[in-house]
CSV table of C-alpha atoms in Angstrom, one decimal:
chain,number,residue,atom,x,y,z
A,1,MET,CA,-12.4,16.5,7.0
A,2,THR,CA,-14.7,16.0,10.0
A,3,ARG,CA,-17.7,15.7,7.6
A,4,ALA,CA,-15.7,13.2,5.5
A,5,LEU,CA,-15.2,11.2,8.6
A,6,ALA,CA,-18.9,11.3,9.4
A,7,ASP,CA,-19.6,9.9,5.8
A,8,ALA,CA,-16.9,7.2,6.3
A,9,ARG,CA,-18.7,6.1,9.5
A,10,ASP,CA,-22.0,5.9,7.7
A,11,ASP,CA,-20.4,3.9,5.0
A,12,ALA,CA,-18.9,1.5,7.5
A,13,VAL,CA,-22.3,1.0,9.1
A,14,ARG,CA,-24.0,0.3,5.8
A,15,ALA,CA,-21.2,-2.1,4.7
A,16,LYS,CA,-21.7,-4.1,8.0
A,17,GLN,CA,-25.5,-4.1,7.5
A,18,ARG,CA,-25.2,-5.5,4.0
A,19,LEU,CA,-22.9,-8.3,5.2
A,20,SER,CA,-25.2,-9.1,8.1
A,21,LYS,CA,-28.3,-9.2,6.0
A,22,PHE,CA,-26.6,-11.3,3.3
A,23,LEU,CA,-25.7,-13.9,5.9
A,24,LEU,CA,-29.2,-13.7,7.4
A,25,ARG,CA,-30.7,-14.5,4.0
A,26,HIS,CA,-28.6,-17.6,3.9
A,27,GLY,CA,-29.6,-18.6,7.5
A,28,TYR,CA,-26.4,-17.6,9.3
A,29,VAL,CA,-26.7,-15.5,12.5
A,30,TYR,CA,-23.7,-14.9,14.8
A,31,ASP,CA,-24.7,-16.2,18.2
A,32,GLU,CA,-21.4,-17.3,19.7
A,33,ARG,CA,-21.2,-17.2,23.5
A,34,ASN,CA,-18.3,-16.8,26.0
A,35,ALA,CA,-17.6,-18.9,29.0
A,36,ALA,CA,-20.1,-16.8,31.1
A,37,GLY,CA,-22.8,-17.5,28.6
A,38,GLN,CA,-22.8,-13.9,27.3
A,39,ARG,CA,-23.2,-13.3,23.6
A,40,LYS,CA,-20.0,-12.2,21.9
A,41,SER,CA,-19.7,-9.0,20.0
A,42,ARG,CA,-19.6,-8.9,16.3
A,43,TRP,CA,-16.8,-7.5,14.1
A,44,THR,CA,-14.2,-9.0,16.4
A,45,ARG,CA,-11.5,-11.5,15.7
A,46,ASP,CA,-13.8,-14.3,16.8
A,47,PHE,CA,-16.5,-13.0,14.4
A,48,TRP,CA,-14.3,-13.0,11.4
A,49,ALA,CA,-13.0,-16.5,12.3
A,50,TRP,CA,-16.7,-17.6,12.3
A,51,VAL,CA,-17.3,-16.0,8.9
A,52,GLY,CA,-14.2,-17.7,7.6
A,53,ARG,CA,-15.7,-21.1,8.4
A,54,ILE,CA,-18.9,-20.5,6.5
A,55,ASP,CA,-19.4,-22.5,3.3
A,56,LEU,CA,-22.4,-21.4,1.3
A,57,GLY,CA,-22.0,-24.3,-1.2
A,58,ASP,CA,-22.2,-22.0,-4.3
A,59,PRO,CA,-19.2,-20.2,-6.0
A,60,SER,CA,-21.3,-17.1,-6.8
A,61,ALA,CA,-22.6,-16.9,-3.2
A,62,MET,CA,-19.1,-17.3,-1.8
A,63,ALA,CA,-17.7,-14.6,-4.2
A,64,THR,CA,-20.5,-12.3,-2.9
A,65,LEU,CA,-19.6,-13.1,0.7
A,66,ASP,CA,-15.9,-12.3,0.0
A,67,HIS,CA,-17.0,-9.0,-1.7
A,68,TYR,CA,-19.1,-7.9,1.4
A,69,CYS,CA,-16.3,-8.9,3.8
A,70,GLU,CA,-13.8,-6.9,1.8
A,71,ARG,CA,-16.1,-3.8,1.7
A,72,VAL,CA,-16.4,-4.0,5.5
A,73,ARG,CA,-12.7,-4.2,6.0
A,74,ARG,CA,-12.0,-1.4,3.6
A,75,ALA,CA,-14.6,0.8,5.1
A,76,ASP,CA,-13.1,0.3,8.6
A,77,GLU,CA,-9.7,1.1,7.3
A,78,GLU,CA,-10.8,4.3,5.6
A,79,LYS,CA,-12.7,5.3,8.8
A,80,ALA,CA,-9.6,4.7,10.9
A,81,ALA,CA,-7.4,6.6,8.5
A,82,LEU,CA,-9.7,9.7,8.7
A,83,GLU,CA,-10.0,9.4,12.5
A,84,ALA,CA,-6.2,9.6,12.7
A,85,LYS,CA,-6.1,12.7,10.5
A,86,VAL,CA,-8.9,14.4,12.5
A,87,LYS,CA,-7.2,13.6,15.8
A,88,SER,CA,-4.1,15.3,14.4
A,89,LEU,CA,-6.2,18.5,13.9
A,90,ALA,CA,-6.9,18.5,17.6
A,91,LYS,CA,-3.2,19.3,18.1
A,92,ALA,CA,-3.0,22.0,15.5
A,93,PRO,CA,-2.4,25.5,17.0
A,94,ARG,CA,-5.7,26.8,15.6
A,95,TRP,CA,-7.9,24.2,17.3
A,96,LYS,CA,-5.9,22.9,20.2
A,97,PRO,CA,-7.0,25.4,22.9
A,98,THR,CA,-10.7,25.0,22.1
A,99,CYS,CA,-10.5,21.2,21.6
A,100,ASP,CA,-8.5,20.7,24.9
A,101,ALA,CA,-11.2,22.7,26.8
A,102,LEU,CA,-14.1,20.8,25.2
A,103,ARG,CA,-12.5,17.5,26.1
A,104,CYS,CA,-12.9,18.3,29.8
A,105,LEU,CA,-16.6,17.6,29.3
A,106,LYS,CA,-17.5,13.9,29.5
A,107,GLY,CA,-18.7,12.3,26.2
A,108,ILE,CA,-16.4,14.5,24.1
A,109,ASP,CA,-13.2,12.9,22.9
A,110,ALA,CA,-10.6,14.4,20.5
A,111,VAL,CA,-12.6,13.5,17.4
A,112,THR,CA,-15.8,14.9,18.7
A,113,ALA,CA,-14.1,18.0,20.0
A,114,VAL,CA,-12.6,18.8,16.6
A,115,SER,CA,-16.0,18.3,15.0
A,116,ILE,CA,-17.7,20.7,17.4
A,117,ALA,CA,-15.0,23.3,17.2
A,118,CYS,CA,-14.8,23.2,13.4
A,119,GLU,CA,-18.6,23.4,12.9
A,120,ALA,CA,-18.9,26.2,15.5
A,121,ASP,CA,-16.0,28.1,13.9
A,122,GLY,CA,-15.6,30.3,16.9
A,123,PHE,CA,-18.0,30.3,19.9
A,124,SER,CA,-17.4,34.0,20.5
A,125,ARG,CA,-19.6,34.8,17.5
A,126,PHE,CA,-22.7,33.7,19.5
A,127,ASP,CA,-23.7,36.2,22.2
A,128,LYS,CA,-25.7,33.8,24.3
A,129,ALA,CA,-25.7,30.0,25.0
A,130,SER,CA,-29.3,29.9,24.0
A,131,GLY,CA,-28.5,31.4,20.6
A,132,PHE,CA,-25.9,28.7,20.1
A,133,ALA,CA,-28.3,25.9,21.1
A,134,ALA,CA,-30.9,27.4,18.7
A,135,TRP,CA,-28.3,27.5,15.9
A,136,VAL,CA,-27.6,23.8,16.5
A,137,GLY,CA,-31.4,23.1,16.4
A,138,LEU,CA,-31.7,21.7,19.9
A,139,VAL,CA,-34.5,24.0,21.1
A,140,PRO,CA,-38.2,23.1,21.2
A,141,SER,CA,-40.4,24.1,18.3
A,142,GLU,CA,-43.3,26.4,19.1
A,143,HIS,CA,-46.8,26.7,17.7
A,144,SER,CA,-48.2,29.5,19.8
A,145,SER,CA,-51.1,31.8,19.1
A,146,GLY,CA,-52.2,34.6,21.3
A,147,GLU,CA,-52.1,33.6,25.0
A,148,SER,CA,-51.9,29.9,24.2
A,149,GLN,CA,-48.5,28.2,24.1
A,150,CYS,CA,-47.8,24.9,22.4
A,151,ARG,CA,-44.2,23.6,22.2
A,152,GLY,CA,-43.2,20.5,20.4
A,153,SER,CA,-40.1,18.5,19.6
A,154,ILE,CA,-36.7,20.2,18.7
A,155,THR,CA,-36.6,22.3,15.6
A,156,LYS,CA,-33.8,20.4,13.9
A,157,ALA,CA,-33.4,23.6,11.9
A,158,GLY,CA,-29.8,24.1,12.7
A,159,ASN,CA,-26.4,22.5,11.9
A,160,LYS,CA,-27.0,18.7,11.8
A,161,HIS,CA,-23.3,18.0,11.6
A,162,LEU,CA,-23.0,19.6,15.0
A,163,ARG,CA,-26.3,18.3,16.5
A,164,LYS,CA,-25.5,14.7,15.9
A,165,PRO,CA,-22.2,14.5,17.9
A,166,LEU,CA,-23.8,16.5,20.7
A,167,VAL,CA,-26.7,14.0,20.9
A,168,GLU,CA,-24.3,11.1,20.8
A,169,ALA,CA,-22.1,12.6,23.5
A,170,ALA,CA,-25.1,13.3,25.7
A,171,TRP,CA,-25.7,9.5,26.1
A,172,HIS,CA,-22.6,9.2,28.3
A,173,TYR,CA,-24.4,11.1,31.1
A,174,LYS,CA,-26.8,8.3,31.6
A,175,SER,CA,-24.2,6.2,33.3
A,176,ALA,CA,-21.4,8.8,34.0
A,177,SER,CA,-20.2,9.7,37.5
A,178,ARG,CA,-20.0,13.2,38.9
A,179,ALA,CA,-16.2,13.0,39.2
A,180,PRO,CA,-14.2,15.3,37.0
A,181,LYS,CA,-12.9,13.9,33.8
A,182,LYS,CA,-9.2,12.9,33.9
A,183,ALA,CA,-6.9,15.0,31.7
A,184,ALA,CA,-5.5,13.3,28.6
A,185,ALA,CA,-1.8,13.3,27.7
A,186,GLY,CA,-0.8,16.7,26.3
A,187,GLN,CA,-4.1,18.4,27.3
A,188,SER,CA,-3.6,21.9,28.5
A,189,VAL,CA,-6.6,23.9,29.8
A,190,PRO,CA,-6.8,27.1,31.8
A,191,PRO,CA,-7.9,26.5,35.4
A,192,ASP,CA,-11.1,28.5,35.1
A,193,ALA,CA,-12.2,26.7,32.0
A,194,ARG,CA,-11.5,23.3,33.7
A,195,ARG,CA,-13.4,24.3,36.8
A,196,HIS,CA,-16.4,25.4,34.7
A,197,ALA,CA,-16.3,22.2,32.7
A,198,ASN,CA,-16.2,20.1,35.9
A,199,ALA,CA,-19.3,22.0,37.1
A,200,GLY,CA,-21.0,21.3,33.8
A,201,VAL,CA,-20.3,17.5,34.2
A,202,ARG,CA,-21.8,17.5,37.7
A,203,ARG,CA,-24.8,19.5,36.5
A,204,LEU,CA,-25.5,17.3,33.5
A,205,VAL,CA,-25.1,14.0,35.5
A,206,ASP,CA,-27.5,15.3,38.2
A,207,ARG,CA,-30.0,16.5,35.7
A,208,ARG,CA,-30.0,13.2,33.8
A,209,ARG,CA,-30.4,11.2,37.0
A,210,ALA,CA,-33.3,13.5,38.0
A,211,MET,CA,-35.1,13.0,34.7
A,212,ASP,CA,-34.6,9.2,34.8
A,213,ALA,CA,-36.0,9.1,38.4
A,214,ALA,CA,-39.0,11.1,37.2
A,215,GLY,CA,-39.7,8.5,34.5
A,216,LYS,CA,-38.8,10.7,31.5
A,217,GLN,CA,-38.5,8.8,28.2
A,218,SER,CA,-34.9,8.0,27.6
A,219,SER,CA,-34.6,9.6,24.2
A,220,VAL,CA,-36.4,12.8,25.3
A,221,ALA,CA,-34.1,13.1,28.4
A,222,ASN,CA,-31.1,12.6,26.2
A,223,VAL,CA,-32.0,15.4,23.8
A,224,ALA,CA,-32.6,17.7,26.8
A,225,ILE,CA,-29.1,16.9,28.1
A,226,ALA,CA,-27.7,17.4,24.6
A,227,ARG,CA,-29.3,20.9,24.5
A,228,GLU,CA,-27.7,21.8,27.8
A,229,LEU,CA,-24.4,20.2,26.8
A,230,ALA,CA,-24.4,22.5,23.8
A,231,CYS,CA,-24.6,25.5,26.2
A,232,TRP,CA,-21.7,24.2,28.3
A,233,CYS,CA,-19.7,23.7,25.1
A,234,TRP,CA,-20.4,27.3,24.2
A,235,ALA,CA,-19.3,28.6,27.7
A,236,VAL,CA,-16.1,26.5,27.8
A,237,GLY,CA,-15.3,27.2,24.2
A,238,ARG,CA,-15.6,31.0,24.8
A,239,MET,CA,-13.3,30.7,27.8
A,240,ALA,CA,-10.7,28.9,25.7
A,241,GLU,CA,-11.0,31.6,23.1
A,242,GLY,CA,-10.4,34.2,25.7
A,243,ALA,CA,-13.8,35.7,25.5
């Protein structure tokens, strides 16, 4: 189900891209501004009202516009329906302890927690955090010979369905605070696991700030944070599993 949700999200992005490019080919670009002069976001009520006022002057073109608009709405509805089902999994007895613990880490909501927990299928089967990170594909590639060492970008040889949500979650640490994440309604986490997750948040925020201050490329810094976030997920997940 989590992979079906990932597909639904991709479908929604593609549907929106098709509509945007269709409008662009006809010379329409959404550039509405609010009272402060800031550009309004697309896919809001104001955006759809703007689309509703468009008259392309050709029946076939208008029918095509209606088709693309319907595809966007339907894709969003399908995505929302799957998100609701995945969120319900976070409350299932099999996944709730692990998901509640993972949600103590910033950047990880209920949907992301379910995706990570399901793809890992038990953090206790990994002896070390580095082994889990390698399985995800978030470790540097290496082309060494003899005494020379040459390391490159991440291997991407692991589970891409787990790597993507971790990389997306890591972006939160660029602007996150060191304060612990507030518990959500119904979230129940052992005190030791919550303390460890809070320590992980502080560590990740501090490391991201240090890399930004050192002038590291933003995408490179984010992947480094994602790699360490994977290790914290492994540690917190094992605690929730009683290991």
